[in-house]
């Protein structure tokens, strides 16, 4: 199938063509990479979906929340794509867990598309090509793309760089103590949702919401935040409570950012970031091929032996790369 036909099918909303295209962008084969780049170029102009990054502490019920939230959105006639990044084996680089088995009702919804992606052992567990998968889902006409992280390491930072807004999902904390959430992750959050606000945990959830609302107020107010944001809200994915309010707050935030130019500026900044990231990845890949690989090994051996400083060796390597050797 040629690129033009593949692009036509994706724009027409063909799910099989979309799934195959995502497989194509995830492939490391050089011929597949060339096809993927041509396809992405053919699809670069088109509608923009709302990209929502979602992370959460272990056991918070991310999959339950995504399914309940996704079903609420599809019931409104919206098309929702979920790019769920699974825990992967560092040896195989493949997916262990199938998100479709964790989101069975959503996976059967005709207005939803769920795609677990292998992490390929990248820092933070986020698939390197997730950004390209997001672009493909946008081209296929999805209104909302949810990107779930594994919730460890620096994956949140990566997802924040490809999302329009970042949602942090937390569980009710014991007593009035804040959970051990890194300040940097909290500072990235546009919305904090405390899940499991039902039954015996409802009171604890409300206390946690109050604690985080106070912490957010003390942390900062960013230029891209209207008055009152970021917010902390209680939700119950199990009882379908608080989901509509969360969606209303998201829409309010998006509308304000678009009206004040923050949306376009953020998208432009992210595009520049990913251009630079692709250059970095390309340079690193070049170092794994001969003759650069041999030079790297040789210089590394000299550094290990104490004959060269790391700085001098790196300068030498970069000079050689600059001359195209």
Tab-separated table of C-alpha atoms in Angstrom:
chain	number	residue	atom	x	y	z
A	1	UNK	CA	0.000	0.000	0.000
A	2	UNK	CA	1.436	3.374	-0.977
A	3	UNK	CA	1.652	6.385	1.330
A	4	UNK	CA	-1.195	8.292	-0.357
A	5	UNK	CA	-3.649	5.416	0.070
A	6	UNK	CA	-2.522	4.764	3.633
A	7	UNK	CA	-3.034	8.438	4.496
A	8	UNK	CA	-6.471	8.432	2.842
A	9	UNK	CA	-7.626	5.449	4.903
A	10	UNK	CA	-6.377	6.997	8.147
A	11	UNK	CA	-8.135	10.302	7.433
A	12	UNK	CA	-11.293	8.291	6.708
A	13	UNK	CA	-11.083	6.795	10.201
A	14	UNK	CA	-10.105	3.260	9.182
A	15	UNK	CA	-9.096	1.614	12.487
A	16	UNK	CA	-7.113	-1.180	10.862
A	17	UNK	CA	-5.085	1.309	8.832
A	18	UNK	CA	-4.473	3.380	11.976
A	19	UNK	CA	-3.298	0.348	13.964
A	20	UNK	CA	-0.952	-0.672	11.157
A	21	UNK	CA	0.409	2.863	10.894
A	22	UNK	CA	1.183	2.943	14.631
A	23	UNK	CA	2.986	-0.395	14.261
A	24	UNK	CA	4.933	1.175	11.401
A	25	UNK	CA	6.106	4.192	13.430
A	26	UNK	CA	7.108	1.900	16.305
A	27	UNK	CA	9.301	-0.234	14.053
A	28	UNK	CA	13.074	0.209	14.185
A	29	UNK	CA	13.649	-1.131	10.649
A	30	UNK	CA	15.180	1.546	8.382
A	31	UNK	CA	12.745	0.827	5.519
A	32	UNK	CA	9.780	1.066	7.899
A	33	UNK	CA	11.190	4.296	9.307
A	34	UNK	CA	11.347	5.826	5.836
A	35	UNK	CA	7.720	4.825	5.186
A	36	UNK	CA	6.640	6.201	8.562
A	37	UNK	CA	8.294	9.566	7.947
A	38	UNK	CA	6.620	9.860	4.543
A	39	UNK	CA	3.239	9.028	6.078
A	40	UNK	CA	3.629	11.517	8.924
A	41	UNK	CA	4.583	14.211	6.418
A	42	UNK	CA	1.480	13.445	4.341
A	43	UNK	CA	-0.702	13.770	7.449
A	44	UNK	CA	0.960	16.785	9.052
A	45	UNK	CA	-1.864	19.242	8.331
A	46	UNK	CA	-5.242	18.434	9.786
A	47	UNK	CA	-7.466	18.693	12.852
A	48	UNK	CA	-5.975	19.017	16.320
A	49	UNK	CA	-7.150	16.716	19.084
A	50	UNK	CA	-7.057	17.608	22.754
A	51	UNK	CA	-4.031	15.751	24.121
A	52	UNK	CA	-4.347	14.822	27.789
A	53	UNK	CA	-1.416	13.272	29.639
A	54	UNK	CA	-2.354	11.164	32.646
A	55	UNK	CA	-0.142	9.814	35.398
A	56	UNK	CA	-0.800	8.432	38.834
A	57	UNK	CA	0.599	6.667	41.850
A	58	UNK	CA	0.574	2.829	41.877
A	59	UNK	CA	-2.795	1.348	42.777
A	60	UNK	CA	-4.668	4.587	42.161
A	61	UNK	CA	-6.986	2.997	39.605
A	62	UNK	CA	-5.767	4.658	36.413
A	63	UNK	CA	-7.291	2.092	34.074
A	64	UNK	CA	-10.642	2.213	35.878
A	65	UNK	CA	-10.589	6.007	35.683
A	66	UNK	CA	-9.624	6.087	32.003
A	67	UNK	CA	-12.390	3.642	31.125
A	68	UNK	CA	-15.053	5.569	33.084
A	69	UNK	CA	-13.816	8.940	31.784
A	70	UNK	CA	-13.554	7.641	28.219
A	71	UNK	CA	-17.065	6.165	28.285
A	72	UNK	CA	-18.441	9.467	29.584
A	73	UNK	CA	-16.796	11.293	26.659
A	74	UNK	CA	-17.906	8.814	23.988
A	75	UNK	CA	-21.469	9.039	25.354
A	76	UNK	CA	-21.281	12.732	24.389
A	77	UNK	CA	-20.411	11.751	20.824
A	78	UNK	CA	-16.684	12.432	21.171
A	79	UNK	CA	-14.079	10.114	19.669
A	80	UNK	CA	-11.442	9.054	22.201
A	81	UNK	CA	-8.063	7.402	21.624
A	82	UNK	CA	-6.085	5.922	24.504
A	83	UNK	CA	-2.362	5.395	24.101
A	84	UNK	CA	-1.614	3.369	27.186
A	85	UNK	CA	2.077	2.738	27.777
A	86	UNK	CA	2.513	-0.600	29.521
A	87	UNK	CA	5.240	-1.790	31.880
A	88	UNK	CA	7.674	-3.593	29.594
A	89	UNK	CA	10.434	-6.077	29.933
A	90	UNK	CA	13.852	-4.443	29.773
A	91	UNK	CA	15.138	-7.553	28.001
A	92	UNK	CA	12.419	-8.018	25.402
A	93	UNK	CA	11.346	-4.394	25.070
A	94	UNK	CA	7.800	-5.635	24.596
A	95	UNK	CA	4.475	-5.178	26.279
A	96	UNK	CA	3.639	-7.488	29.157
A	97	UNK	CA	0.207	-6.173	30.028
A	98	UNK	CA	-2.705	-5.754	27.632
A	99	UNK	CA	-4.668	-2.597	28.340
A	100	UNK	CA	-7.631	-3.847	26.340
A	101	UNK	CA	-8.138	-6.532	28.974
A	102	UNK	CA	-8.143	-3.814	31.663
A	103	UNK	CA	-10.552	-1.546	29.752
A	104	UNK	CA	-12.914	-4.103	28.277
A	105	UNK	CA	-16.018	-1.906	27.994
A	106	UNK	CA	-14.129	1.017	26.474
A	107	UNK	CA	-12.344	-1.253	23.995
A	108	UNK	CA	-15.745	-2.347	22.627
A	109	UNK	CA	-16.983	1.233	22.211
A	110	UNK	CA	-17.151	2.180	18.497
A	111	UNK	CA	-16.019	5.735	19.345
A	112	UNK	CA	-12.917	4.568	21.224
A	113	UNK	CA	-9.513	3.246	20.198
A	114	UNK	CA	-7.049	1.728	22.668
A	115	UNK	CA	-3.445	1.052	21.809
A	116	UNK	CA	-0.889	-0.241	24.335
A	117	UNK	CA	2.650	0.573	23.223
A	118	UNK	CA	5.967	-1.097	24.005
A	119	UNK	CA	8.262	1.130	26.034
A	120	UNK	CA	11.416	-0.016	24.202
A	121	UNK	CA	13.247	0.495	27.515
A	122	UNK	CA	13.333	4.269	27.037
A	123	UNK	CA	13.986	6.497	30.038
A	124	UNK	CA	10.801	6.859	32.025
A	125	UNK	CA	9.086	3.951	30.298
A	126	UNK	CA	7.382	6.089	27.666
A	127	UNK	CA	7.462	4.774	24.101
A	128	UNK	CA	9.747	6.907	21.958
A	129	UNK	CA	7.228	6.980	19.142
A	130	UNK	CA	4.178	7.778	21.256
A	131	UNK	CA	4.278	11.357	19.958
A	132	UNK	CA	3.966	10.063	16.403
A	133	UNK	CA	1.122	7.756	17.433
A	134	UNK	CA	-0.645	10.822	18.869
A	135	UNK	CA	-0.251	12.601	15.516
A	136	UNK	CA	-1.725	9.592	13.708
A	137	UNK	CA	-4.727	9.526	16.044
A	138	UNK	CA	-5.270	13.246	15.400
A	139	UNK	CA	-5.202	12.624	11.655
A	140	UNK	CA	-7.752	9.815	12.110
A	141	UNK	CA	-10.207	12.339	13.537
A	142	UNK	CA	-10.119	11.595	17.247
A	143	UNK	CA	-11.284	14.490	19.390
A	144	UNK	CA	-9.335	13.499	22.501
A	145	UNK	CA	-6.116	11.521	22.896
A	146	UNK	CA	-5.364	10.239	26.396
A	147	UNK	CA	-1.751	9.244	27.041
A	148	UNK	CA	-1.286	7.142	30.163
A	149	UNK	CA	2.200	6.811	31.635
A	150	UNK	CA	3.600	3.980	33.718
A	151	UNK	CA	3.903	6.559	36.484
A	152	UNK	CA	7.541	6.024	37.349
A	153	UNK	CA	10.830	7.822	36.799
A	154	UNK	CA	10.761	10.720	34.381
A	155	UNK	CA	7.942	9.444	32.156
A	156	UNK	CA	5.712	12.267	33.365
A	157	UNK	CA	8.130	14.852	31.969
A	158	UNK	CA	8.114	13.173	28.564
A	159	UNK	CA	4.314	12.961	28.455
A	160	UNK	CA	3.976	16.595	29.548
A	161	UNK	CA	6.026	17.544	26.461
A	162	UNK	CA	3.464	15.974	24.119
A	163	UNK	CA	0.258	16.909	25.958
A	164	UNK	CA	-1.913	20.007	26.002
A	165	UNK	CA	-2.587	19.454	29.675
A	166	UNK	CA	-1.369	17.062	32.332
A	167	UNK	CA	-3.623	15.328	34.864
A	168	UNK	CA	-2.246	13.727	38.017
A	169	UNK	CA	-4.418	11.002	39.548
A	170	UNK	CA	-3.898	10.294	43.251
A	171	UNK	CA	-5.432	8.058	45.910
A	172	UNK	CA	-6.750	9.286	49.283
A	173	UNK	CA	-3.862	9.842	51.706
A	174	UNK	CA	-3.829	8.584	55.261
A	175	UNK	CA	-4.621	11.293	57.808
A	176	UNK	CA	-3.708	14.786	56.674
A	177	UNK	CA	-0.279	13.907	55.285
A	178	UNK	CA	0.561	14.608	51.680
A	179	UNK	CA	1.699	11.637	49.658
A	180	UNK	CA	5.290	11.323	48.549
A	181	UNK	CA	4.691	12.989	45.206
A	182	UNK	CA	7.707	14.785	43.828
A	183	UNK	CA	7.344	18.542	43.722
A	184	UNK	CA	8.380	18.616	40.069
A	185	UNK	CA	5.492	16.359	39.076
A	186	UNK	CA	3.025	18.452	41.060
A	187	UNK	CA	4.313	21.581	39.345
A	188	UNK	CA	3.573	20.031	35.949
A	189	UNK	CA	-0.007	19.117	36.861
A	190	UNK	CA	-2.832	21.214	35.433
A	191	UNK	CA	-5.393	19.222	37.381
A	192	UNK	CA	-5.048	16.873	40.356
A	193	UNK	CA	-7.829	14.310	40.708
A	194	UNK	CA	-8.144	12.322	43.921
A	195	UNK	CA	-9.752	9.019	42.910
A	196	UNK	CA	-11.721	6.567	45.063
A	197	UNK	CA	-13.765	9.373	46.655
A	198	UNK	CA	-16.534	6.972	47.628
A	199	UNK	CA	-17.645	4.762	50.505
A	200	UNK	CA	-15.299	4.552	53.486
A	201	UNK	CA	-12.596	6.483	51.616
A	202	UNK	CA	-14.713	9.532	50.786
A	203	UNK	CA	-13.785	11.511	53.912
A	204	UNK	CA	-10.078	10.758	53.424
A	205	UNK	CA	-10.373	11.749	49.762
A	206	UNK	CA	-11.911	15.109	50.652
A	207	UNK	CA	-9.106	15.779	53.149
A	208	UNK	CA	-6.546	14.885	50.489
A	209	UNK	CA	-8.205	17.267	48.027
A	210	UNK	CA	-8.015	20.071	50.596
A	211	UNK	CA	-4.349	19.299	51.322
A	212	UNK	CA	-3.364	19.364	47.653
A	213	UNK	CA	-5.453	22.447	46.913
A	214	UNK	CA	-3.491	24.248	49.626
A	215	UNK	CA	-0.176	22.913	48.347
A	216	UNK	CA	-0.956	23.991	44.776
A	217	UNK	CA	-1.859	27.473	45.974
A	218	UNK	CA	1.513	27.774	47.705
A	219	UNK	CA	3.560	26.292	44.868
A	220	UNK	CA	2.887	28.730	42.049
A	221	UNK	CA	0.641	30.389	39.574
A	222	UNK	CA	1.955	29.968	36.044
A	223	UNK	CA	1.320	32.345	33.122
A	224	UNK	CA	-0.707	29.628	31.369
A	225	UNK	CA	-3.076	29.251	34.331
A	226	UNK	CA	-6.290	31.278	34.720
A	227	UNK	CA	-7.458	32.330	38.170
A	228	UNK	CA	-8.130	29.291	40.349
A	229	UNK	CA	-5.914	26.860	38.436
A	230	UNK	CA	-4.387	24.372	38.906
A	231	UNK	CA	-7.142	22.641	40.859
A	232	UNK	CA	-7.563	19.541	42.990
A	233	UNK	CA	-10.886	17.698	42.698
A	234	UNK	CA	-12.422	14.485	44.093
A	235	UNK	CA	-13.566	11.789	41.657
A	236	UNK	CA	-14.840	8.240	41.860
A	237	UNK	CA	-14.297	6.200	38.721
A	238	UNK	CA	-16.132	3.300	40.354
A	239	UNK	CA	-19.246	5.336	41.170
A	240	UNK	CA	-18.975	7.615	38.103
A	241	UNK	CA	-18.883	10.674	40.337
A	242	UNK	CA	-16.944	13.882	39.709
A	243	UNK	CA	-16.060	12.936	36.124
A	244	UNK	CA	-18.358	15.532	34.557
A	245	UNK	CA	-16.941	18.275	36.780
A	246	UNK	CA	-13.392	17.239	35.876
A	247	UNK	CA	-14.275	17.435	32.171
A	248	UNK	CA	-15.905	20.840	32.650
A	249	UNK	CA	-12.745	22.149	34.342
A	250	UNK	CA	-10.594	20.772	31.520
A	251	UNK	CA	-12.760	22.522	28.923
A	252	UNK	CA	-12.608	25.783	30.883
A	253	UNK	CA	-8.817	25.612	31.034
A	254	UNK	CA	-8.457	24.758	27.337
A	255	UNK	CA	-10.796	27.579	26.268
A	256	UNK	CA	-8.884	30.121	28.369
A	257	UNK	CA	-5.509	29.018	27.011
A	258	UNK	CA	-6.729	29.196	23.427
A	259	UNK	CA	-8.231	32.644	23.965
A	260	UNK	CA	-4.990	33.964	25.482
A	261	UNK	CA	-2.590	32.401	22.955
A	262	UNK	CA	-1.048	29.861	25.337
A	263	UNK	CA	-2.336	26.869	23.359
A	264	UNK	CA	-0.577	27.831	20.097
A	265	UNK	CA	2.609	28.891	21.886
A	266	UNK	CA	2.780	25.597	23.771
A	267	UNK	CA	2.250	23.563	20.609
A	268	UNK	CA	5.015	25.515	18.845
A	269	UNK	CA	7.400	25.058	21.788
A	270	UNK	CA	6.665	21.335	21.879
A	271	UNK	CA	7.295	20.991	18.135
A	272	UNK	CA	10.679	22.669	18.562
A	273	UNK	CA	11.470	20.397	21.532
A	274	UNK	CA	10.704	17.243	19.548
A	275	UNK	CA	12.771	18.453	16.594
A	276	UNK	CA	15.739	18.844	18.942
A	277	UNK	CA	15.003	15.457	20.525
A	278	UNK	CA	14.982	13.769	17.110
A	279	UNK	CA	18.362	15.344	16.320
A	280	UNK	CA	19.742	14.040	19.630
A	281	UNK	CA	18.350	10.561	19.002
A	282	UNK	CA	19.752	10.587	15.478
A	283	UNK	CA	23.216	11.532	16.712
A	284	UNK	CA	23.115	8.789	19.336
A	285	UNK	CA	22.022	6.278	16.695
A	286	UNK	CA	24.909	7.375	14.460
A	287	UNK	CA	27.342	6.472	17.230
A	288	UNK	CA	26.169	2.850	17.107
A	289	UNK	CA	27.220	2.470	13.457
A	290	UNK	CA	30.700	1.984	12.012
A	291	UNK	CA	33.119	3.704	11.833
A	292	UNK	CA	31.767	5.849	14.671
A	293	UNK	CA	31.117	2.809	16.849
A	294	UNK	CA	34.742	1.743	16.611
A	295	UNK	CA	35.953	5.258	17.369
A	296	UNK	CA	33.665	5.442	20.395
A	297	UNK	CA	35.041	2.150	21.686
A	298	UNK	CA	38.632	3.228	21.095
A	299	UNK	CA	38.192	6.604	22.777
A	300	UNK	CA	36.273	4.980	25.631
A	301	UNK	CA	39.146	2.570	26.213
A	302	UNK	CA	41.622	5.460	26.344
A	303	UNK	CA	39.414	7.302	28.857
A	304	UNK	CA	39.164	4.162	30.995
A	305	UNK	CA	42.945	3.760	30.883
A	306	UNK	CA	43.474	7.366	31.965
A	307	UNK	CA	45.110	8.419	28.698
A	308	UNK	CA	42.343	10.926	27.893
A	309	UNK	CA	39.923	12.936	29.955
A	310	UNK	CA	36.216	12.344	29.230
A	311	UNK	CA	35.947	15.957	28.056
A	312	UNK	CA	38.839	15.668	25.603
A	313	UNK	CA	37.539	12.360	24.250
A	314	UNK	CA	34.041	13.778	23.772
A	315	UNK	CA	35.443	16.838	21.990
A	316	UNK	CA	37.452	14.578	19.692
A	317	UNK	CA	34.386	12.456	18.897
A	318	UNK	CA	32.249	15.489	18.133
A	319	UNK	CA	34.957	16.920	15.870
A	320	UNK	CA	35.043	13.651	13.932
A	321	UNK	CA	31.248	13.624	13.619
A	322	UNK	CA	31.312	17.207	12.396
A	323	UNK	CA	33.683	16.206	9.608
A	324	UNK	CA	31.319	13.394	8.618
A	325	UNK	CA	33.660	10.573	9.548
